[in-house]
PDB file of C-alpha atoms in Angstrom:
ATOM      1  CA  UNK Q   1       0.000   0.000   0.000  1.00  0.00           C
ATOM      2  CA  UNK Q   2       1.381   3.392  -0.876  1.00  0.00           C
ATOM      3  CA  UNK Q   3       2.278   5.514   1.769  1.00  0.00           C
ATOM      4  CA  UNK Q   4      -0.180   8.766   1.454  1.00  0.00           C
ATOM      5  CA  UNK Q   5      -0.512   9.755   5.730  1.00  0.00           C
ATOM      6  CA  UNK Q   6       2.598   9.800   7.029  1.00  0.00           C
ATOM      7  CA  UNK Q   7       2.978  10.747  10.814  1.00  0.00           C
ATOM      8  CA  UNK Q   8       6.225  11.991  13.179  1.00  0.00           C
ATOM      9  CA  UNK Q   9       6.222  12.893  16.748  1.00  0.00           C
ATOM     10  CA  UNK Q  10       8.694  15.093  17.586  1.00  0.00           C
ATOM     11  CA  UNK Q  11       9.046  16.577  21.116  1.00  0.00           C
ATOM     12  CA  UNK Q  12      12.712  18.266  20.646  1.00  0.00           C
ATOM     13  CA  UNK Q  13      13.139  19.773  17.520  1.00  0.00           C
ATOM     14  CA  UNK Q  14      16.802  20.148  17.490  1.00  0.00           C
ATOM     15  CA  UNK Q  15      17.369  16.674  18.348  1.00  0.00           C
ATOM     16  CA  UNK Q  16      14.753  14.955  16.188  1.00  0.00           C
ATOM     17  CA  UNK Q  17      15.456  17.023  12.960  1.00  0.00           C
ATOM     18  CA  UNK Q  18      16.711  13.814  11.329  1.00  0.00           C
ATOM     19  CA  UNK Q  19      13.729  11.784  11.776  1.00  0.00           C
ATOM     20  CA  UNK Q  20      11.338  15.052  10.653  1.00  0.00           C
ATOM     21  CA  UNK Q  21      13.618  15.630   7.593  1.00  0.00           C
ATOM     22  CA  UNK Q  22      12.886  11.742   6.280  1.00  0.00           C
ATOM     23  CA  UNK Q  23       9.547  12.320   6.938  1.00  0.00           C
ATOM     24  CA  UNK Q  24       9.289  14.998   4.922  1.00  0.00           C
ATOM     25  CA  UNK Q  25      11.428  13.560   2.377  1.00  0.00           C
ATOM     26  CA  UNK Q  26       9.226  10.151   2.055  1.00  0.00           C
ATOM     27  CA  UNK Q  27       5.890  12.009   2.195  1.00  0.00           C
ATOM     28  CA  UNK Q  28       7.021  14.438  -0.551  1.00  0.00           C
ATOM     29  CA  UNK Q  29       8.605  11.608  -2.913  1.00  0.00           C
ATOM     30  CA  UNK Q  30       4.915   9.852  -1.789  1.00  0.00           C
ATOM     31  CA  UNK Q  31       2.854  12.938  -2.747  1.00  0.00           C
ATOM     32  CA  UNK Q  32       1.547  11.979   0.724  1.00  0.00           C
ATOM     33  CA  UNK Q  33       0.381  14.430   3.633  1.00  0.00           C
ATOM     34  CA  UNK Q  34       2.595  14.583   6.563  1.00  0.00           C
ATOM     35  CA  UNK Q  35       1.466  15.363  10.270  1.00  0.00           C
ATOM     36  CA  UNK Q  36       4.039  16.335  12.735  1.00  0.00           C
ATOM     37  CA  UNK Q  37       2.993  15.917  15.983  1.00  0.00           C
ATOM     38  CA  UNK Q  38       4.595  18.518  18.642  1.00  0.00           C
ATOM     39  CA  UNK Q  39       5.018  16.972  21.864  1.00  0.00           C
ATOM     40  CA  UNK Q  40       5.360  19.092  25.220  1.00  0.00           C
ATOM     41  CA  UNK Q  41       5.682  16.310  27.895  1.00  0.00           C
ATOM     42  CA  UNK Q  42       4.484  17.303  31.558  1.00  0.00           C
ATOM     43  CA  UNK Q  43       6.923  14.711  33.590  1.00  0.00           C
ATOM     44  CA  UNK Q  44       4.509  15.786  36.970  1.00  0.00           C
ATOM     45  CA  UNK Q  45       4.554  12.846  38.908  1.00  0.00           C
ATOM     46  CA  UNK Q  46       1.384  13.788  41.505  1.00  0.00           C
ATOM     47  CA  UNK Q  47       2.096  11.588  44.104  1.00  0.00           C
ATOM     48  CA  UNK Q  48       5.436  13.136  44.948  1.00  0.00           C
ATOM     49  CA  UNK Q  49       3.772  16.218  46.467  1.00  0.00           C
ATOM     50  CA  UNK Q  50       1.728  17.106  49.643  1.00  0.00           C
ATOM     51  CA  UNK Q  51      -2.127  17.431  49.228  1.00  0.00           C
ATOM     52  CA  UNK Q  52      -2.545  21.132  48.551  1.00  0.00           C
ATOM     53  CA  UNK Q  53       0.663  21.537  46.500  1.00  0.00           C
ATOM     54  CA  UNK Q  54      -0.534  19.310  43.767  1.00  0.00           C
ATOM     55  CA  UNK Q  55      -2.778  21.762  42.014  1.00  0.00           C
ATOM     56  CA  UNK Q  56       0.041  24.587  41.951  1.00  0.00           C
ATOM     57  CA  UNK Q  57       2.437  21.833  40.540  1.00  0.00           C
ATOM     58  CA  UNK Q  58       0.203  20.561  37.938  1.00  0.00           C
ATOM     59  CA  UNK Q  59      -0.853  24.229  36.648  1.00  0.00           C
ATOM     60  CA  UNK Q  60       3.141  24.962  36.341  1.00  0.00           C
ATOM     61  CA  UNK Q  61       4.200  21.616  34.731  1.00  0.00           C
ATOM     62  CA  UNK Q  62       1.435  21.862  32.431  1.00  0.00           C
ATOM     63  CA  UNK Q  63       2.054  25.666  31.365  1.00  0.00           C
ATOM     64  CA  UNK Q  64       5.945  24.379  30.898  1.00  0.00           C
ATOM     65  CA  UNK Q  65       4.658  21.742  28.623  1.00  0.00           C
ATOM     66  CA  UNK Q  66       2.460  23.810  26.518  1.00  0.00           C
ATOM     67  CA  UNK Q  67       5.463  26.135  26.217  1.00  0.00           C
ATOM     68  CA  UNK Q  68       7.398  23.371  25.241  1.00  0.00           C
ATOM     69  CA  UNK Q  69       5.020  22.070  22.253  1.00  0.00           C
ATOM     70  CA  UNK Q  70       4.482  25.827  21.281  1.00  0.00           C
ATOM     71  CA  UNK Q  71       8.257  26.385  20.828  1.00  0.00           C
ATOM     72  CA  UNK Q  72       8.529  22.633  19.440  1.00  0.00           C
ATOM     73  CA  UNK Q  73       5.737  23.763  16.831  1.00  0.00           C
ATOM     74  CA  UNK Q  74       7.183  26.947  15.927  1.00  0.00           C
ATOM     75  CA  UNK Q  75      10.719  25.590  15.069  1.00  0.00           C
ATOM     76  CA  UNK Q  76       8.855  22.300  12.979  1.00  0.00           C
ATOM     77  CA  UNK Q  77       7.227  24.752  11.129  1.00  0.00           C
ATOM     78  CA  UNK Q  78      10.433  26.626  10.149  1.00  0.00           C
ATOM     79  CA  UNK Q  79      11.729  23.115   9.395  1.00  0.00           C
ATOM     80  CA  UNK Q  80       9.177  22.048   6.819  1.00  0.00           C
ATOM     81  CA  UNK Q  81       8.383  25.618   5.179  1.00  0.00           C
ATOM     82  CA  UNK Q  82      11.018  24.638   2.388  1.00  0.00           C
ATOM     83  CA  UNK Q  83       8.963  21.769   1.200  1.00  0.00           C
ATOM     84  CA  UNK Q  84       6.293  21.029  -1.368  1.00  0.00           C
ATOM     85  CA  UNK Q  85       4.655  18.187  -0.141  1.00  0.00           C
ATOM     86  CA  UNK Q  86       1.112  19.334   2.066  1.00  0.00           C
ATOM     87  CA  UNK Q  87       1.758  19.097   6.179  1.00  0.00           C
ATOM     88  CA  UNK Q  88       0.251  20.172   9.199  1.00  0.00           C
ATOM     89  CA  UNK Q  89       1.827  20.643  12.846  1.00  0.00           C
ATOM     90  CA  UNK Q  90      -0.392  20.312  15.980  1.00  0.00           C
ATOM     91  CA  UNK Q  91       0.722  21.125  19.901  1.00  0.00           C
ATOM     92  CA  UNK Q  92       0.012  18.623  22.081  1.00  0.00           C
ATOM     93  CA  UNK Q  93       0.285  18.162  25.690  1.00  0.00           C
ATOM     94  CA  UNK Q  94       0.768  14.744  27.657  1.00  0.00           C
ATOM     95  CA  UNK Q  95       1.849  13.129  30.548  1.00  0.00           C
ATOM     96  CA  UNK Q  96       5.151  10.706  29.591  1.00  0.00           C
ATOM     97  CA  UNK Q  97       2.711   7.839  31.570  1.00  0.00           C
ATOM     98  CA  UNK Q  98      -0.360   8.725  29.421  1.00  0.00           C
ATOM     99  CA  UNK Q  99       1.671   8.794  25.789  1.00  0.00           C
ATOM    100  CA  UNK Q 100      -0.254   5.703  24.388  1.00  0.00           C
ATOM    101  CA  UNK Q 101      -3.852   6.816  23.770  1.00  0.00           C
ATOM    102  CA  UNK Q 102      -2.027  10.116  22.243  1.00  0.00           C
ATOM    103  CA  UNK Q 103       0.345   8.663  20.434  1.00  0.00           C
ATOM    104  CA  UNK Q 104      -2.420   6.134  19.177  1.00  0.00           C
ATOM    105  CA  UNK Q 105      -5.490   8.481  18.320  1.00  0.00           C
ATOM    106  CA  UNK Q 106      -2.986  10.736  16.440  1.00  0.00           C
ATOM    107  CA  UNK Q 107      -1.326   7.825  14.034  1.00  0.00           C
ATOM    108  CA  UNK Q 108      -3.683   5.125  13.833  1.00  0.00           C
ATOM    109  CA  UNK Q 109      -5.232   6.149  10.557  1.00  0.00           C
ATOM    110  CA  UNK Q 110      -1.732   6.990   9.190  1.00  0.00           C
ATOM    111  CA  UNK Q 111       0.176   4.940   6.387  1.00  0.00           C
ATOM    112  CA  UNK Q 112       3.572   5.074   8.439  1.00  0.00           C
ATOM    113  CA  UNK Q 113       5.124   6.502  11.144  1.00  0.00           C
ATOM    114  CA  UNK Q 114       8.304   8.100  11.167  1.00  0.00           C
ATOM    115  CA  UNK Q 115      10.462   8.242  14.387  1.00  0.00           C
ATOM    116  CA  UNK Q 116      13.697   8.424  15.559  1.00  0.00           C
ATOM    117  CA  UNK Q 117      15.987   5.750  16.935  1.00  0.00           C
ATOM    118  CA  UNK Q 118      14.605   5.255  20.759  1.00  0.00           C
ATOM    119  CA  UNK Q 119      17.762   4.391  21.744  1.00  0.00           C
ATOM    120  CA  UNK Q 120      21.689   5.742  22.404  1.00  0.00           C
ATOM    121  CA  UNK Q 121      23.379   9.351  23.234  1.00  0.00           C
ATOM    122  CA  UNK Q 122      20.529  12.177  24.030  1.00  0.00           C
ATOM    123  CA  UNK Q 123      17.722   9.763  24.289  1.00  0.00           C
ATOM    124  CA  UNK Q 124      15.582   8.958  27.137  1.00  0.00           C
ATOM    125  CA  UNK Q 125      12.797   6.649  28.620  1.00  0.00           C
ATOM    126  CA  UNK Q 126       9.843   9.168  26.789  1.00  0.00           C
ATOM    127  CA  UNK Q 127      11.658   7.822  23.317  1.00  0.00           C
ATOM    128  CA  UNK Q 128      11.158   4.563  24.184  1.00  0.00           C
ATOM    129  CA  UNK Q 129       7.137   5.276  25.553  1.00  0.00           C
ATOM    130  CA  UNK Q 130       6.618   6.964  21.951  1.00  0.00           C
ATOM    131  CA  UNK Q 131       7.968   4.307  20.414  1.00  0.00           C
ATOM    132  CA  UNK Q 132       6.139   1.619  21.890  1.00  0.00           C
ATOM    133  CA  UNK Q 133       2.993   3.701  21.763  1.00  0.00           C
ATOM    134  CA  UNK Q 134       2.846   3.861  18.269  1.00  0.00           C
ATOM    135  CA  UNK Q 135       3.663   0.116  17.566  1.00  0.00           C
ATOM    136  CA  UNK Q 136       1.429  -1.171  19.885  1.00  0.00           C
ATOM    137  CA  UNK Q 137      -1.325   1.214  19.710  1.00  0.00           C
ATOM    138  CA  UNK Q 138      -2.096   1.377  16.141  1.00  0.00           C
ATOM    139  CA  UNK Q 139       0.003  -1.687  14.069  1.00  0.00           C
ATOM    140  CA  UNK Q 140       0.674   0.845  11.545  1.00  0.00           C
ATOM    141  CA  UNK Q 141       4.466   0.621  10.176  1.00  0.00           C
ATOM    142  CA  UNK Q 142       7.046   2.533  11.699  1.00  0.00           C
ATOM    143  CA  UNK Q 143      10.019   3.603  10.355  1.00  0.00           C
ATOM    144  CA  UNK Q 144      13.107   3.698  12.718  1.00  0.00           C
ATOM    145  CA  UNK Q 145      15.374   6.428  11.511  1.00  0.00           C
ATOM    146  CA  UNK Q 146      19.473   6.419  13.069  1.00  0.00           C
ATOM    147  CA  UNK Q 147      21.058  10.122  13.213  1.00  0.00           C
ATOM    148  CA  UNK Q 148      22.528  11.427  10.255  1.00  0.00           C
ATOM    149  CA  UNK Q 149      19.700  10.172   7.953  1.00  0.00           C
ATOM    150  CA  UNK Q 150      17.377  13.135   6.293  1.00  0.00           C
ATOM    151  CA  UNK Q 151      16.351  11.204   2.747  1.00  0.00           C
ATOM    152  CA  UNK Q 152      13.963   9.714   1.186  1.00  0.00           C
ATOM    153  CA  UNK Q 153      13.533   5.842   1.557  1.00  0.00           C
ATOM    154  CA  UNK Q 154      14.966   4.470  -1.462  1.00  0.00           C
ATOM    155  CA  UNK Q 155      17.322   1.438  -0.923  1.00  0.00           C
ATOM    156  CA  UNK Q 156      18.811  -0.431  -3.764  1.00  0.00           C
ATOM    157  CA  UNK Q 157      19.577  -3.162  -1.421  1.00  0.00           C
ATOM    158  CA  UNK Q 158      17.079  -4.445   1.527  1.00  0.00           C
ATOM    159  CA  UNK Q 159      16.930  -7.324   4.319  1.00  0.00           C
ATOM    160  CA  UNK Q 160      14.083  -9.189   5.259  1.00  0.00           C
ATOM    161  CA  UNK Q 161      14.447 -10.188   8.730  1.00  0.00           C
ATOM    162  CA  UNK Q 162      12.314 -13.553   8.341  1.00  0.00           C
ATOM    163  CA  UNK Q 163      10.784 -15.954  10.952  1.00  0.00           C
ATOM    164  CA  UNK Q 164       7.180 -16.827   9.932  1.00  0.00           C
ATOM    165  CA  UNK Q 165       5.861 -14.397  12.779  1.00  0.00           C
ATOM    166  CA  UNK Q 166       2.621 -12.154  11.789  1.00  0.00           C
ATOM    167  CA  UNK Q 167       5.090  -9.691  13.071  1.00  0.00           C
ATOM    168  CA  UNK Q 168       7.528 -10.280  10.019  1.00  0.00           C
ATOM    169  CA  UNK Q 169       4.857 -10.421   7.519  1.00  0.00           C
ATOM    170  CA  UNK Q 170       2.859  -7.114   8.437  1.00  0.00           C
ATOM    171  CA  UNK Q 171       6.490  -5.550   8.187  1.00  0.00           C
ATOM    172  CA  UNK Q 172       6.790  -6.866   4.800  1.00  0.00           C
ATOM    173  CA  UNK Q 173       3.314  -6.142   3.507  1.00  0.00           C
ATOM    174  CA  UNK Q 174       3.862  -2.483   4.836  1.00  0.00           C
ATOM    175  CA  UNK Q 175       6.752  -2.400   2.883  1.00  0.00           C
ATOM    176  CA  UNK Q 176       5.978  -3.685   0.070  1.00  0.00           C
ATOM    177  CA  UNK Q 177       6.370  -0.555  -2.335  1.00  0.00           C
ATOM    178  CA  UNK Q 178       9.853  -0.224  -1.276  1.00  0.00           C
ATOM    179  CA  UNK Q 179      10.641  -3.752  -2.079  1.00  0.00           C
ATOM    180  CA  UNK Q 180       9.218  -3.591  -5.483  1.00  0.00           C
ATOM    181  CA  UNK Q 181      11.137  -0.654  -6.162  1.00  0.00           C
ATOM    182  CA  UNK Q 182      14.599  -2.167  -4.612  1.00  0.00           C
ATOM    183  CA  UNK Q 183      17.127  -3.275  -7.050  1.00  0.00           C
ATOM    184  CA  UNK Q 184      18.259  -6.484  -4.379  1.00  0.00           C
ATOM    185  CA  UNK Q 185      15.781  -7.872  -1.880  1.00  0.00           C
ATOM    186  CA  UNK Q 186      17.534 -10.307   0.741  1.00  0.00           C
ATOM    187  CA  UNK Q 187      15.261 -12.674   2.911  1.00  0.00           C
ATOM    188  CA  UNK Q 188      17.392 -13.642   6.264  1.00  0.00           C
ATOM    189  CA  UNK Q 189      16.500 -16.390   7.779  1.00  0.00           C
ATOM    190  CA  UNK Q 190      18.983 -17.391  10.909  1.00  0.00           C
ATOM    191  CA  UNK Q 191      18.605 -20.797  12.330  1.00  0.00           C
ATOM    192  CA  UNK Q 192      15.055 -22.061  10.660  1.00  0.00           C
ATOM    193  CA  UNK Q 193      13.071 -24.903  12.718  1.00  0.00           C
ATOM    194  CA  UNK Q 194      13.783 -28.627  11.606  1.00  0.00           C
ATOM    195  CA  UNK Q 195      10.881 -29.683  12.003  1.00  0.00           C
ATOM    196  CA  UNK Q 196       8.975 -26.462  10.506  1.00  0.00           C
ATOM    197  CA  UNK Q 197       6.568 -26.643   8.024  1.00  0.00           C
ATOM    198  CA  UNK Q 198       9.097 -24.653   5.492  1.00  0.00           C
ATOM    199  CA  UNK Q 199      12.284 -27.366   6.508  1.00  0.00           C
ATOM    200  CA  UNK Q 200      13.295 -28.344   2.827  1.00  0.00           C
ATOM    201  CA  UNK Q 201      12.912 -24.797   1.298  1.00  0.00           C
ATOM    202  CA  UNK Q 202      13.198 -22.013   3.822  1.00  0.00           C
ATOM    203  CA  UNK Q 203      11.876 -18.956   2.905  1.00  0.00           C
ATOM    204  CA  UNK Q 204      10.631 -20.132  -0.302  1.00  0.00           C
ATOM    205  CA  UNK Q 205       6.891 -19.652   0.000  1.00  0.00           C
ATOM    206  CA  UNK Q 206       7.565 -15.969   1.534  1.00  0.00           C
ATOM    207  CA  UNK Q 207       9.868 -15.575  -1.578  1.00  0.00           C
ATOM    208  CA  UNK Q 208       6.840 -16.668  -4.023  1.00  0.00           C
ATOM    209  CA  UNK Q 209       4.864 -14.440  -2.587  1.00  0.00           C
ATOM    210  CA  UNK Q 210       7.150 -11.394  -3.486  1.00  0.00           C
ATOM    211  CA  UNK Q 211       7.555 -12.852  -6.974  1.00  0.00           C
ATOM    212  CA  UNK Q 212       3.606 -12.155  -7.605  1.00  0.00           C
ATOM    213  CA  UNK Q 213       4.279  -9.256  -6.072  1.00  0.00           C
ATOM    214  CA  UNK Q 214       7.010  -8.037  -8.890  1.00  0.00           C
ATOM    215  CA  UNK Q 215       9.365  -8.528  -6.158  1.00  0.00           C
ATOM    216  CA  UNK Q 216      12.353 -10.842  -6.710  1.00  0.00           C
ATOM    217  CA  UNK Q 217      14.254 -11.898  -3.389  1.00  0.00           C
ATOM    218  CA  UNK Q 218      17.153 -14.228  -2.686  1.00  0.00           C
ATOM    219  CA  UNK Q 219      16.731 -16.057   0.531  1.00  0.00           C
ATOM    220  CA  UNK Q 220      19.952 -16.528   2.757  1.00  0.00           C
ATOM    221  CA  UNK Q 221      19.835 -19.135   5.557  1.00  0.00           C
ATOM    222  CA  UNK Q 222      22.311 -17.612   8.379  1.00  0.00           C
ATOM    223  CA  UNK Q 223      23.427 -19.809  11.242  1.00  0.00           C
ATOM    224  CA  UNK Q 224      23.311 -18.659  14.741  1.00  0.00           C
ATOM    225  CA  UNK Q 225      27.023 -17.990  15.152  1.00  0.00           C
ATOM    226  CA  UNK Q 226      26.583 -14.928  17.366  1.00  0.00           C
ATOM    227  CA  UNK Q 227      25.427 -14.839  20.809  1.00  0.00           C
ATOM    228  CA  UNK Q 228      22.501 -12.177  20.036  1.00  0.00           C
ATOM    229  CA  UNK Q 229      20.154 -12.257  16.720  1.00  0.00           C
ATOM    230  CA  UNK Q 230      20.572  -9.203  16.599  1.00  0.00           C
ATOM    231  CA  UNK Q 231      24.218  -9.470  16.266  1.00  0.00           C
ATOM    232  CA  UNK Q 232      23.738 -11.873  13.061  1.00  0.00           C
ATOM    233  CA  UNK Q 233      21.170  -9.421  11.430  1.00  0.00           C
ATOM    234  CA  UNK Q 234      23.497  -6.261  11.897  1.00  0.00           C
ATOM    235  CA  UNK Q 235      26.296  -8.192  10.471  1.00  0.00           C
ATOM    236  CA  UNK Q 236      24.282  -9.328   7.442  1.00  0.00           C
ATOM    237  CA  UNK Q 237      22.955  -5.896   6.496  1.00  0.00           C
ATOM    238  CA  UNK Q 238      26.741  -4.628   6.687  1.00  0.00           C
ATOM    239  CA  UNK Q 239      27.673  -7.642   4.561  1.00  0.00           C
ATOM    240  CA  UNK Q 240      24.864  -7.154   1.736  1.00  0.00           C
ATOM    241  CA  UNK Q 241      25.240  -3.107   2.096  1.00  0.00           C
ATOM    242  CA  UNK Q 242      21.760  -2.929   2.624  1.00  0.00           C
ATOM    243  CA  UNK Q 243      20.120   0.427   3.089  1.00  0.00           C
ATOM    244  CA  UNK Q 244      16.863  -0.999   4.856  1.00  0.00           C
ATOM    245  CA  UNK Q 245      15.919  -3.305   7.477  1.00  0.00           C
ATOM    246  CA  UNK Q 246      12.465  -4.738   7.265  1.00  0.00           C
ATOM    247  CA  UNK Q 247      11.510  -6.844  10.130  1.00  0.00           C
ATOM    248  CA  UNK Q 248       8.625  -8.221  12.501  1.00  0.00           C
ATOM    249  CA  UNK Q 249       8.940  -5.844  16.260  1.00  0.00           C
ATOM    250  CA  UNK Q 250       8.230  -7.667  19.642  1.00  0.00           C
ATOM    251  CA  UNK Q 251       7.575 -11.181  19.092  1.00  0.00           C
ATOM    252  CA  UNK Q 252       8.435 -11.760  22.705  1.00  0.00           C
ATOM    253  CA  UNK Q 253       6.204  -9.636  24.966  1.00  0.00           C
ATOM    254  CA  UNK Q 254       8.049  -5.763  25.968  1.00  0.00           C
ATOM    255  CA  UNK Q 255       8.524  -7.465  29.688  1.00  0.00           C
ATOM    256  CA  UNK Q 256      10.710 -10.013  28.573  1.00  0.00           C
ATOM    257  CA  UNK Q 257      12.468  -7.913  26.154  1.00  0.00           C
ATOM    258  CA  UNK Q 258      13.480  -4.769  28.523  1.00  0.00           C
ATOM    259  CA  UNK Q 259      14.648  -7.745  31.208  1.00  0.00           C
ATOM    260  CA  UNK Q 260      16.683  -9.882  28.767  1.00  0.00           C
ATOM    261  CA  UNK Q 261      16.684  -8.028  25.637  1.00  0.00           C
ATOM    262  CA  UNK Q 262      15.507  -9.451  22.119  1.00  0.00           C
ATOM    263  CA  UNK Q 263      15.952  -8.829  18.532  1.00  0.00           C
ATOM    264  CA  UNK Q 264      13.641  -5.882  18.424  1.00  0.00           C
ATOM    265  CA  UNK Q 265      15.384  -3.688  21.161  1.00  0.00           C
ATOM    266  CA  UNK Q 266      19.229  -4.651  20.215  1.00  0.00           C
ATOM    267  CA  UNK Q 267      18.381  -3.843  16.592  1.00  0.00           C
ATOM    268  CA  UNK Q 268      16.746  -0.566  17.615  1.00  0.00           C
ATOM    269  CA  UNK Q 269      20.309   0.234  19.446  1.00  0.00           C
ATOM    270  CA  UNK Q 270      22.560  -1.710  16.860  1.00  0.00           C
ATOM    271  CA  UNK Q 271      21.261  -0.671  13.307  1.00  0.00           C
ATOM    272  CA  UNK Q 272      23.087   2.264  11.703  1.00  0.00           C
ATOM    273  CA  UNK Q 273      20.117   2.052   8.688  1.00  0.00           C
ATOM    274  CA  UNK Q 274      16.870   2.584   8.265  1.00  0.00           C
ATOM    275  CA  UNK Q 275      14.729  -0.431   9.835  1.00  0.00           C
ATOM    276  CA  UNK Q 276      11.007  -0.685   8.441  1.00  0.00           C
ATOM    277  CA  UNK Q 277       9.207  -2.725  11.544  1.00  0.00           C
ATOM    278  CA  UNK Q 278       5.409  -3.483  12.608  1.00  0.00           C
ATOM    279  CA  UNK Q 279       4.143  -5.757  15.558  1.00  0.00           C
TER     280      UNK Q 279
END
């Protein structure tokens, strides 16, 4: 499905620029409308004052945070002013604890989602809440966008992150205009079940599918040779030059990932490309 809503949250302009410029740059290669969501985030946590205080507090915090989206607003504006393709900005105020029915009322009729990399230098817990928010509020596709990108999506080489989850295969529908228009589509495939249904031709029925699809995809079976998954897939990528990641996000539930980690959050620190993801 062409990609014709495109929304971005961005709650520090400076900082997120990256993330807003791709945006921009996919929506306007899309002739798609993009949204850019200004966040001011009221950190109050009521409970930590005396009763009587807690009114006071909330009326600052809250003034701080529509300050905050006001001056986040003004400077997005600036940012997108140079191009063509049609956008909106809207101020928002929320509570970091109460992201989730924002984050999901604003995106969930959107085509993608844009956001930056939740993870490394300058980022913080409300990265990983918006984040999170928009995977698991509205199962639209997200793009994941490292610092230093500001272009268009338009890889000549991508990597399919494959393992037969619905998670894998609404990433791969969602992306399925970029792999049409990719000049080399991998599908990865690390360890594949003996006993699974796809034993004597892994990846093969996922690689007919593309074919109808005008997509033609070469299917490499990687073994586990690295502690972490993740490890294996950033490897890969580096090996094949690939420009995109397209995989499945949080097969294992978020519990188990923040306690032991998982594919979806070491990729999310790891990946120095683009990563195309849906849950």
């Amino acid at each position: 499905m062409p990609f014709k809503t495109i929304v971005t949250f961005v709650h520090d302009a400076e900082r997120d620029k990256d993330a807003l410029l791709t945006a921009a740059a996919v929506a306007d290669a899309n002739e798609a409308h993009l949204t850019a969501v200004c966040l001011g985030l009221d950190r109050t946590n009521p409970g930590a004052y005396y009763a009587g205080a807690n009114a006071i507090i909330l009326q600052e915090t809250l003034k701080a945070a529509q300050e905050a989206a006001a001056a986040t607003e003004a400077s997005v504006d600036a940012i997108l002013n140079v191009w063509n393709c049609p956008s909106d900005t809207v101020a928002i105020t929320a509570q970091i604890g109460a992201m989730a029915p924002v984050i999901g009322d604003r995106a969930v009729l959107s085509d993608l989602v844009v956001l930056p990399k939740p993870y490394g230098e300058g980022r913080d817990v409300e990265d990983v809440a918006i984040t999170e928010a928009a995977l698991f509020r509205t199962r639209v596709p997200l793009l994941i966008v490292p610092d230093g990108h500001q272009n268009n999506i338009t890889p000549e080489r991508v990597v399919i992150a494959w393992n037969e989850s619905p998670e894998a295969l609404a990433a791969v529908r969602g992306a399925m205009d970029i792999l049409r228009a990719a000049e080399t589509v991998d599908v990865a495939i690390i360890d594949p079940p003996q006993h699974g249904a796809d034993r004597s031709d892994p990846g093969g029925a996922l690689a007919e599918m593309l074919s109808r699809h005008g997509v033609r995809a070469d299917v490499s079976v990687l073994a586990k040779t690295m502690p972490r998954i993740s490890d294996v897939l950033a490897r890969h990528c580096e090996d094949r030059n690939a420009g995109l990641l397209v995989m499945g996000a949080y097969g294992h539930s978020r519990l188990r990932e923040a306690i032991l980690g998982g594919a979806t959050r070491n990729m999310m620190e790891l990946s120095g490309i683009p990563m195309l993801m849906a849950h």
